[in-house]
Amino acid sequence: AQSVTQLDSHVSVSEGTPVLLRCNYSSSYSPSLFWYVQHPNKGLQLLLKYTSAATLVKGINGFEAEFKKSETSFHLTKPSAHMSDAAEYFCVVSDNAGNNRKLIWGLGTSLAVNP
Amino acid sequence: EPEVTQTPSHQVTQMGQEVILRCVPISNHLYFYWYRQILGQKVEFLVSFYNNEISEKSEIFDDQFSVERPDGSNFTLKIRSTKLEDSAMYFCASNGPSYEQYFGPGTRLTVT
């Protein structure tokens, strides 16, 4: 069975400092991994995805994540936080088979960015 | 840019009533999903739908739930007799060949 563990429920950083949101996964298959962001009162937006190609994945708004199979991790990073990055971030896994896939979600990490 | 839309944005209903949540997926997508997020909990998969039938459903998706694609554009989730514990944010999603799922803004269902 697949699962996702987001290691921090809440992360607080200062504007301009690096962001690290941690995610570990468990999967019986070769997984696809995603990070989604949810701003207050908004829908779920895809930040980036890993699908068995390059292990370092770049996404929107300067975010990137590195797939590390040996550590079963897919941590999300950004070199310099911006106030607009304050949001809820979800790490998501799906099995790598077919186009019709259910997504398994982590509990989310709430990112606060302080001025 | 095409997007998934959902109506209503907020639905308040009394326990035992039927509700229908509506979604318009992206027009050339073929795979459709419903997820829900109870306040403070993780997003949970409910059901996937392809070629006019359910592909997979979770244990949450019991006989009280049904989905339908009544025409070429809408994708609906019906809850026949709502319970208090059905209160949640319901998200619709769709994907095409790239299997990247695009989500709607959600419908907040409040059962009183």
Coordinates of C-alpha atoms in Angstrom, one line a residue:
Chain A
A1 CA 0.0 0.0 0.0
Q2 CA 1.1 3.5 -0.7
S3 CA 1.4 6.2 1.9
V4 CA 3.0 9.6 2.4
T5 CA 4.4 11.1 5.6
Q6 CA 5.0 14.8 5.8
L7 CA 7.4 15.2 8.6
D8 CA 6.4 18.8 9.7
S9 CA 2.8 20.0 10.2
H10 CA 4.0 23.6 10.4
V11 CA 7.1 25.4 9.1
S12 CA 7.9 29.0 9.7
V13 CA 10.7 30.9 7.8
S14 CA 11.7 34.5 7.3
E15 CA 11.3 36.1 3.9
G16 CA 14.4 35.6 1.8
T17 CA 15.6 32.5 3.7
P18 CA 15.5 28.9 2.3
V19 CA 12.5 26.7 2.6
L20 CA 12.6 22.9 3.2
L21 CA 9.4 20.9 3.5
R22 CA 10.0 17.2 4.1
C23 CA 8.2 14.2 2.7
N24 CA 8.8 10.5 2.9
Y25 CA 6.8 8.0 0.9
S26 CA 6.1 4.3 0.8
S27 CA 5.1 2.6 -2.4
S28 CA 5.0 -1.0 -3.7
Y29 CA 5.3 0.3 -7.2
S30 CA 7.6 2.7 -9.0
P31 CA 5.8 5.8 -7.8
S32 CA 4.9 9.2 -9.3
L33 CA 5.3 11.9 -6.7
F34 CA 3.8 15.4 -6.6
W35 CA 3.7 18.5 -4.6
Y36 CA 0.5 20.5 -4.5
V37 CA -0.1 23.9 -3.0
Q38 CA -3.3 25.3 -1.5
H39 CA -3.5 29.0 -0.8
P40 CA -6.2 30.1 1.6
N41 CA -9.7 29.7 0.1
K42 CA -8.2 28.5 -3.2
G43 CA -8.1 25.2 -5.0
L44 CA -5.2 22.7 -5.2
Q45 CA -2.4 23.7 -7.6
L46 CA 0.3 21.4 -8.9
L47 CA 3.8 22.7 -8.0
L48 CA 5.8 19.9 -9.5
K49 CA 5.9 16.2 -10.3
Y50 CA 8.4 13.4 -10.5
T51 CA 7.6 10.6 -13.0
S52 CA 10.8 8.4 -13.2
A53 CA 12.8 10.8 -15.3
A54 CA 15.2 13.3 -13.8
T55 CA 15.5 12.9 -10.0
L56 CA 15.8 16.7 -9.5
V57 CA 12.5 18.2 -10.5
K58 CA 11.9 21.9 -11.0
G59 CA 8.5 23.4 -10.5
I60 CA 6.7 26.7 -10.6
N61 CA 7.6 29.7 -8.4
G62 CA 11.2 28.6 -7.9
F63 CA 10.4 25.4 -6.0
E64 CA 12.2 22.2 -6.7
A65 CA 12.3 18.7 -5.2
E66 CA 14.7 15.8 -5.3
F67 CA 13.6 12.2 -5.5
K68 CA 15.9 10.0 -3.4
K69 CA 14.9 6.3 -3.8
S70 CA 17.4 5.1 -1.2
E71 CA 15.9 7.4 1.4
T72 CA 12.3 7.2 0.1
S73 CA 12.1 10.9 0.2
F74 CA 10.8 13.7 -1.9
H75 CA 11.6 16.9 -0.1
L76 CA 10.5 20.3 -1.4
T77 CA 12.9 23.2 -1.4
K78 CA 13.2 26.8 -2.4
P79 CA 16.3 29.0 -2.0
S80 CA 14.5 32.1 -1.0
A81 CA 11.1 32.4 0.5
H82 CA 8.6 35.0 -0.6
M83 CA 5.6 36.2 1.4
S84 CA 3.3 34.9 -1.3
D85 CA 4.6 31.3 -0.6
A86 CA 2.6 31.2 2.6
A87 CA 0.2 28.3 2.0
E88 CA -0.5 24.7 2.7
Y89 CA 1.7 22.2 0.9
F90 CA 0.8 18.6 0.2
C91 CA 3.1 15.8 -0.8
V92 CA 1.2 13.2 -3.0
V93 CA 2.0 9.8 -4.4
S94 CA 0.3 7.7 -7.0
D95 CA 1.2 4.4 -8.6
N96 CA 2.9 4.6 -11.9
A97 CA 0.5 2.6 -13.9
G98 CA -2.0 4.0 -16.5
N99 CA -3.7 7.3 -16.8
N100 CA -6.4 6.6 -14.3
R101 CA -4.8 6.9 -10.9
K102 CA -5.9 7.8 -7.4
L103 CA -3.7 10.2 -5.5
I104 CA -2.6 9.4 -1.9
W105 CA -2.1 12.6 0.1
G106 CA 0.0 13.6 3.0
L107 CA -1.5 15.5 5.9
G108 CA 0.0 18.8 4.6
T109 CA 2.6 21.3 5.9
S110 CA 1.5 24.8 6.6
L111 CA 4.2 27.2 5.6
A112 CA 4.3 30.6 7.3
V113 CA 6.7 33.3 5.9
N114 CA 7.6 36.1 8.3
P115 CA 8.7 39.6 7.1
Chain B
E1 CA -5.9 28.5 -19.6
P2 CA -8.5 25.8 -19.2
E3 CA -9.6 25.0 -15.7
V4 CA -11.9 22.7 -13.7
T5 CA -14.9 24.5 -12.3
Q6 CA -17.2 23.4 -9.4
T7 CA -20.6 24.6 -8.2
P8 CA -21.7 25.6 -5.7
S9 CA -18.7 26.9 -3.8
H10 CA -20.6 26.4 -0.6
Q11 CA -23.6 24.2 0.1
V12 CA -25.4 24.0 3.4
T13 CA -27.9 21.2 3.9
Q14 CA -29.8 19.4 6.6
M15 CA -28.9 15.9 7.7
G16 CA -30.8 13.3 5.6
Q17 CA -31.1 15.6 2.6
E18 CA -29.8 14.8 -0.8
V19 CA -27.1 17.0 -2.3
I20 CA -25.6 17.1 -5.8
L21 CA -22.2 18.6 -6.3
R22 CA -21.3 19.7 -9.8
C23 CA -18.1 19.8 -11.7
V24 CA -17.1 20.7 -15.2
P25 CA -13.8 19.0 -16.0
I26 CA -11.4 20.3 -18.6
S27 CA -13.0 19.7 -21.9
N28 CA -10.6 17.2 -23.5
H29 CA -9.9 15.2 -20.3
L30 CA -11.2 11.7 -20.0
Y31 CA -10.4 10.7 -16.4
F32 CA -12.4 12.2 -13.6
Y33 CA -12.1 12.1 -9.8
W34 CA -13.7 13.2 -6.6
Y35 CA -11.7 13.7 -3.4
R36 CA -12.7 15.2 -0.1
Q37 CA -11.0 16.9 2.7
I38 CA -12.6 17.0 6.2
L39 CA -11.4 20.0 8.1
G40 CA -8.0 19.4 9.6
Q41 CA -7.6 16.1 7.9
K42 CA -5.8 14.9 4.8
V43 CA -7.3 14.9 1.3
E44 CA -8.9 11.5 0.6
F45 CA -9.7 9.8 -2.6
L46 CA -13.3 9.0 -3.1
V47 CA -13.8 7.7 -6.7
S48 CA -12.4 7.7 -10.2
F49 CA -14.4 7.6 -13.4
Y50 CA -13.5 6.7 -17.0
N51 CA -15.5 5.8 -20.0
N52 CA -18.8 6.3 -18.2
E53 CA -18.1 4.0 -15.4
I54 CA -16.4 3.9 -12.0
S55 CA -12.8 2.8 -12.3
E56 CA -12.0 2.6 -8.6
K57 CA -13.7 3.7 -5.4
S58 CA -12.6 4.0 -1.8
E59 CA -14.3 2.5 1.2
I60 CA -15.7 5.9 1.9
F61 CA -17.7 5.8 -1.3
D62 CA -20.5 3.6 0.0
D63 CA -24.1 3.2 -1.3
Q64 CA -25.0 6.7 -0.3
F65 CA -22.6 8.1 -2.9
S66 CA -23.0 8.0 -6.7
V67 CA -21.4 9.8 -9.6
E68 CA -22.6 10.5 -13.0
R69 CA -21.6 12.2 -16.2
P70 CA -25.1 13.2 -17.5
D71 CA -23.9 15.0 -20.6
G72 CA -20.6 15.8 -22.3
S73 CA -19.4 18.4 -19.8
N74 CA -20.7 17.9 -16.3
F75 CA -19.5 15.4 -13.7
T76 CA -21.6 15.1 -10.6
L77 CA -21.3 13.6 -7.1
K78 CA -24.6 12.8 -5.4
I79 CA -24.9 12.1 -1.7
R80 CA -28.4 10.5 -1.1
S81 CA -28.9 11.1 2.6
T82 CA -26.3 13.3 4.1
K83 CA -24.8 12.7 7.5
L84 CA -23.0 15.2 9.8
E85 CA -19.7 13.5 9.0
D86 CA -20.1 14.2 5.3
S87 CA -19.3 17.8 6.1
A88 CA -16.1 18.5 4.1
M89 CA -14.5 20.2 1.2
Y90 CA -15.1 18.2 -2.0
F91 CA -12.7 18.5 -4.8
C92 CA -13.2 17.4 -8.4
A93 CA -10.2 16.7 -10.6
S94 CA -9.6 15.6 -14.2
N95 CA -6.7 14.5 -16.3
G96 CA -5.9 13.7 -19.9
P97 CA -3.1 11.5 -21.2
S98 CA -0.4 13.2 -19.1
Y99 CA -2.1 11.9 -15.9
E100 CA -1.4 15.2 -14.2
Q101 CA -4.6 15.9 -12.3
Y102 CA -6.1 19.3 -12.4
F103 CA -8.3 20.3 -9.5
G104 CA -11.3 22.5 -9.1
P105 CA -11.6 25.1 -6.4
G106 CA -13.8 22.8 -4.3
T107 CA -17.3 22.8 -2.8
R108 CA -17.6 23.2 0.9
L109 CA -20.4 21.0 2.1
T110 CA -21.8 21.8 5.6
V111 CA -24.4 19.3 7.0
T112 CA -26.4 20.6 9.9

